[in-house]
CSV table of C-alpha atoms in Angstrom, one decimal:
chain,number,residue,atom,x,y,z
T,620,MET,CA,17.2,6.6,35.9
T,621,ILE,CA,15.2,9.8,36.4
T,622,GLY,CA,11.6,8.9,37.2
T,623,ARG,CA,10.1,12.1,38.5
T,624,LEU,CA,10.9,15.8,38.8
T,625,ARG,CA,9.5,18.4,41.1
T,626,GLY,CA,10.6,22.0,40.6
T,627,ILE,CA,9.7,25.4,39.1
T,628,LEU,CA,8.4,25.6,35.6
T,629,VAL,CA,10.7,28.1,34.0
T,630,SER,CA,9.4,28.0,30.4
T,631,LYS,CA,7.1,26.2,28.1
T,632,GLN,CA,7.6,26.3,24.3
T,633,PRO,CA,5.6,23.3,23.0
T,634,PRO,CA,6.8,20.6,22.9
T,635,TRP,CA,9.7,21.8,25.1
T,636,LEU,CA,9.6,22.5,28.8
T,637,LEU,CA,12.3,23.8,31.2
T,638,VAL,CA,12.0,22.8,34.9
T,639,GLU,CA,14.4,24.1,37.5
T,640,VAL,CA,15.2,21.6,40.3
T,641,GLY,CA,17.6,22.7,43.0
T,642,GLY,CA,19.4,25.1,40.7
T,643,VAL,CA,19.6,22.7,37.7
T,644,GLY,CA,17.5,23.3,34.7
T,645,TYR,CA,16.0,20.1,33.1
T,646,GLU,CA,14.9,20.4,29.5
T,647,LEU,CA,12.0,18.0,28.7
T,648,GLU,CA,9.8,17.2,25.8
T,649,ALA,CA,6.2,16.7,26.6
T,650,PRO,CA,3.0,15.9,24.7
T,651,MET,CA,0.3,18.5,24.4
T,652,SER,CA,-1.9,16.5,26.8
T,653,THR,CA,0.6,17.4,29.5
T,654,ILE,CA,1.2,20.9,28.4
T,655,TYR,CA,-2.5,21.7,28.6
T,656,ASP,CA,-2.4,20.8,32.3
T,657,LEU,CA,0.7,22.8,33.3
T,658,PRO,CA,0.5,25.7,35.8
T,659,GLN,CA,1.7,29.1,34.9
T,660,THR,CA,5.5,29.6,34.5
T,661,GLY,CA,7.1,30.4,37.9
T,662,LYS,CA,4.9,27.9,39.6
T,663,GLU,CA,5.9,24.5,41.1
T,664,VAL,CA,5.2,21.5,38.9
T,665,THR,CA,5.7,17.7,39.4
T,666,LEU,CA,6.2,15.6,36.3
T,667,LEU,CA,6.7,11.9,35.8
T,668,THR,CA,9.6,11.3,33.4
T,669,HIS,CA,10.9,8.9,30.9
T,670,TYR,CA,14.7,9.0,30.5
T,671,ALA,CA,15.9,7.7,27.1
T,672,VAL,CA,19.5,6.9,26.2
T,673,LYS,CA,20.5,6.2,22.6
T,674,GLU,CA,23.9,5.8,20.9
T,675,ASP,CA,24.1,9.5,20.0
T,676,SER,CA,21.7,11.3,22.3
T,677,VAL,CA,20.0,11.5,25.7
T,678,ALA,CA,16.5,12.7,26.1
T,679,LEU,CA,14.1,13.4,28.9
T,680,TYR,CA,10.3,13.3,28.5
T,681,GLY,CA,7.7,14.7,30.9
T,682,PHE,CA,4.1,13.6,31.7
T,683,MET,CA,1.5,14.8,34.1
T,684,HIS,CA,-0.3,11.4,34.4
T,685,GLU,CA,1.0,7.8,34.7
T,686,ALA,CA,-1.4,6.7,32.0
T,687,GLU,CA,0.3,9.0,29.5
T,688,ARG,CA,3.8,7.7,30.4
T,689,ALA,CA,2.6,4.1,30.3
T,690,LEU,CA,1.2,4.7,26.8
T,691,PHE,CA,4.3,6.5,25.7
T,692,ARG,CA,6.4,3.5,26.7
T,693,ASN,CA,4.0,0.9,25.3
T,694,LEU,CA,3.8,2.7,21.9
T,695,GLN,CA,7.6,2.5,21.5
T,696,LYS,CA,7.4,-1.3,21.8
T,697,VAL,CA,5.6,-1.4,18.5
T,698,SER,CA,7.9,-1.9,15.6
T,699,GLY,CA,8.5,1.4,13.7
T,700,ILE,CA,7.4,3.7,16.5
T,701,GLY,CA,9.8,6.0,18.2
T,702,ALA,CA,9.6,8.8,20.7
T,703,LYS,CA,8.5,11.4,18.1
T,704,ILE,CA,5.5,9.4,16.9
T,705,ALA,CA,4.6,8.4,20.5
T,706,LEU,CA,4.5,12.1,21.4
T,707,ALA,CA,2.4,12.9,18.4
T,708,VAL,CA,-0.1,10.1,19.4
T,709,LEU,CA,-0.4,11.5,23.0
T,710,SER,CA,-0.7,15.1,21.6
T,711,GLY,CA,-3.4,14.1,19.1
T,712,VAL,CA,-5.7,11.8,21.2
T,713,SER,CA,-6.4,11.2,24.9
T,714,THR,CA,-5.3,7.9,26.4
T,715,ASN,CA,-8.9,7.0,26.8
T,716,ASP,CA,-9.7,7.7,23.2
T,717,PHE,CA,-6.6,5.9,22.0
T,718,ALA,CA,-7.5,2.8,24.1
T,719,ARG,CA,-11.0,2.9,22.5
T,720,LEU,CA,-9.7,3.2,19.0
T,721,VAL,CA,-7.2,0.3,19.4
T,722,GLN,CA,-9.9,-1.9,21.1
T,723,ALA,CA,-12.3,-1.1,18.2
T,724,GLY,CA,-9.6,-1.7,15.6
T,725,ASP,CA,-10.2,1.7,14.1
T,726,VAL,CA,-7.2,1.8,11.7
T,727,VAL,CA,-8.7,4.7,9.7
T,728,ALA,CA,-8.9,7.1,12.8
T,729,LEU,CA,-5.4,6.1,13.9
T,730,THR,CA,-3.9,7.0,10.5
T,731,LYS,CA,-5.1,10.6,11.0
T,732,ILE,CA,-2.4,11.0,13.6
T,733,PRO,CA,0.9,12.5,12.0
T,734,GLY,CA,3.4,9.8,11.3
T,735,ILE,CA,1.0,6.9,11.5
T,736,GLY,CA,0.5,5.0,8.2
T,737,LYS,CA,-1.9,2.1,7.6
T,738,LYS,CA,0.6,-0.6,8.4
T,739,THR,CA,1.8,1.1,11.6
T,740,ALA,CA,-1.8,1.6,12.7
T,741,GLU,CA,-2.5,-2.1,12.0
T,742,ARG,CA,0.5,-3.1,14.1
T,743,MET,CA,-0.6,-0.8,16.9
T,744,VAL,CA,-4.0,-2.5,17.0
T,745,VAL,CA,-2.5,-6.0,17.0
T,746,GLU,CA,0.3,-5.4,19.4
T,747,LEU,CA,-1.4,-3.0,21.9
T,748,ARG,CA,-4.9,-4.3,22.1
T,749,ASP,CA,-4.1,-6.3,25.3
T,750,ARG,CA,-2.0,-3.5,26.8
T,751,VAL,CA,-4.5,-0.6,26.6
T,752,ASP,CA,-7.1,-2.0,28.9
T,753,GLY,CA,-5.4,-0.4,32.0
T,754,LEU,CA,-5.1,2.9,30.2
T,755,ALA,CA,-8.8,3.5,29.7
T,756,VAL,CA,-9.3,5.2,33.0
T,757,ALA,CA,-10.8,8.6,33.7
T,758,LEU,CA,-8.2,11.4,33.8
T,759,PRO,CA,-8.7,14.7,35.6
T,760,GLY,CA,-10.2,17.4,33.4
T,761,THR,CA,-7.6,19.4,31.5
T,762,SER,CA,-7.1,23.1,31.7
T,763,ALA,CA,-5.4,25.4,29.3
T,764,ALA,CA,-3.2,27.3,31.8
T,765,THR,CA,-1.0,29.9,30.2
T,766,ASN,CA,2.0,32.0,31.3
T,767,GLY,CA,0.2,35.3,30.6
T,768,ALA,CA,-0.9,36.5,27.2
T,769,PRO,CA,1.5,35.5,24.5
T,770,LEU,CA,2.2,38.0,21.7
T,771,ASP,CA,0.8,35.8,19.0
T,772,PRO,CA,-1.0,32.6,20.1
T,773,ALA,CA,-1.8,31.6,16.5
T,774,GLY,CA,1.9,31.8,15.7
T,775,GLU,CA,2.9,29.7,18.8
T,776,ALA,CA,0.2,27.2,17.9
T,777,THR,CA,1.5,27.0,14.3
T,778,VAL,CA,5.1,26.3,15.4
T,779,ALA,CA,4.0,23.7,17.9
T,780,LEU,CA,1.7,21.8,15.4
T,781,GLN,CA,4.5,21.7,12.8
T,782,GLN,CA,6.9,20.3,15.4
T,783,LEU,CA,4.2,17.6,16.1
T,784,GLY,CA,4.6,16.5,12.4
T,785,TYR,CA,1.8,18.3,10.6
T,786,LYS,CA,2.6,19.9,7.2
T,787,PRO,CA,2.8,23.7,7.1
T,788,ALA,CA,-0.1,24.1,4.7
T,789,GLU,CA,-2.3,21.8,6.8
T,790,VAL,CA,-1.3,23.7,10.0
T,791,THR,CA,-2.2,27.0,8.4
T,792,ARG,CA,-5.6,25.7,7.3
T,793,LEU,CA,-6.3,24.2,10.8
T,794,VAL,CA,-5.3,27.3,12.7
T,795,GLN,CA,-7.3,29.6,10.5
T,796,LYS,CA,-10.3,27.3,10.9
T,797,VAL,CA,-10.3,27.0,14.7
T,798,ALA,CA,-8.6,30.2,16.1
T,799,ALA,CA,-10.9,32.7,17.7
T,800,GLU,CA,-10.1,36.0,19.3
T,801,GLY,CA,-8.9,35.6,22.9
T,802,ASP,CA,-7.7,32.0,22.4
T,803,THR,CA,-4.5,31.0,24.0
T,804,ALA,CA,-1.9,29.0,22.0
T,805,GLU,CA,-2.9,25.8,24.0
T,806,SER,CA,-6.6,26.2,23.2
T,807,ILE,CA,-5.8,26.7,19.5
T,808,ILE,CA,-3.6,23.6,19.4
T,809,ARG,CA,-6.2,21.6,21.3
T,810,LYS,CA,-9.0,22.6,18.8
T,811,ALA,CA,-6.7,22.1,15.8
T,812,LEU,CA,-5.8,18.6,16.9
T,813,ARG,CA,-9.5,17.8,17.3
T,814,ALA,CA,-10.3,19.2,13.9
T,815,ALA,CA,-7.5,17.2,12.3
T,816,LEU,CA,-8.9,14.0,13.8
T,817,GLY,CA,-12.4,14.9,12.6
T,818,ASN,CA,-13.7,15.3,16.2
């Protein structure tokens, strides 16, 4: 079981990361909440990990904070939720906000997250209400660190949002609505996710 990695951040192409540890490159999937907090490529990073083995695949997921990893694991205990939807939840809403929505039983807000329908949102409220109490803790402020100026931040943001489950037409609308000159891909993604949730 791989529980933590510390190494050099080689690349970040949301939602994928490559971290080199002792000459071995580990490929991880990470939610946008973690990607916002990453240092520049070439810098050292420490990630908490979740190692998942299925019949036909092995996957490694990375998180900056224990609350994110705990929520990722708890989400997958809900019937009908797998890793892809759990990552979309973490990318679309903070652990604090998710805990608040579940405790309030706000099914409508939860269904704005890609992949979450009404029935799944209702199951999340019922099955996670008692488990999210410990997640509603203050997290350090996030920072949109980047690895230099990407050639096309809007294009990077568009690809990342589509990988999170948003439809191409919706992604185009969101990116056009929020992108401003000088924005990094991470800041465009962050603003687009807020806009999608109506925040």
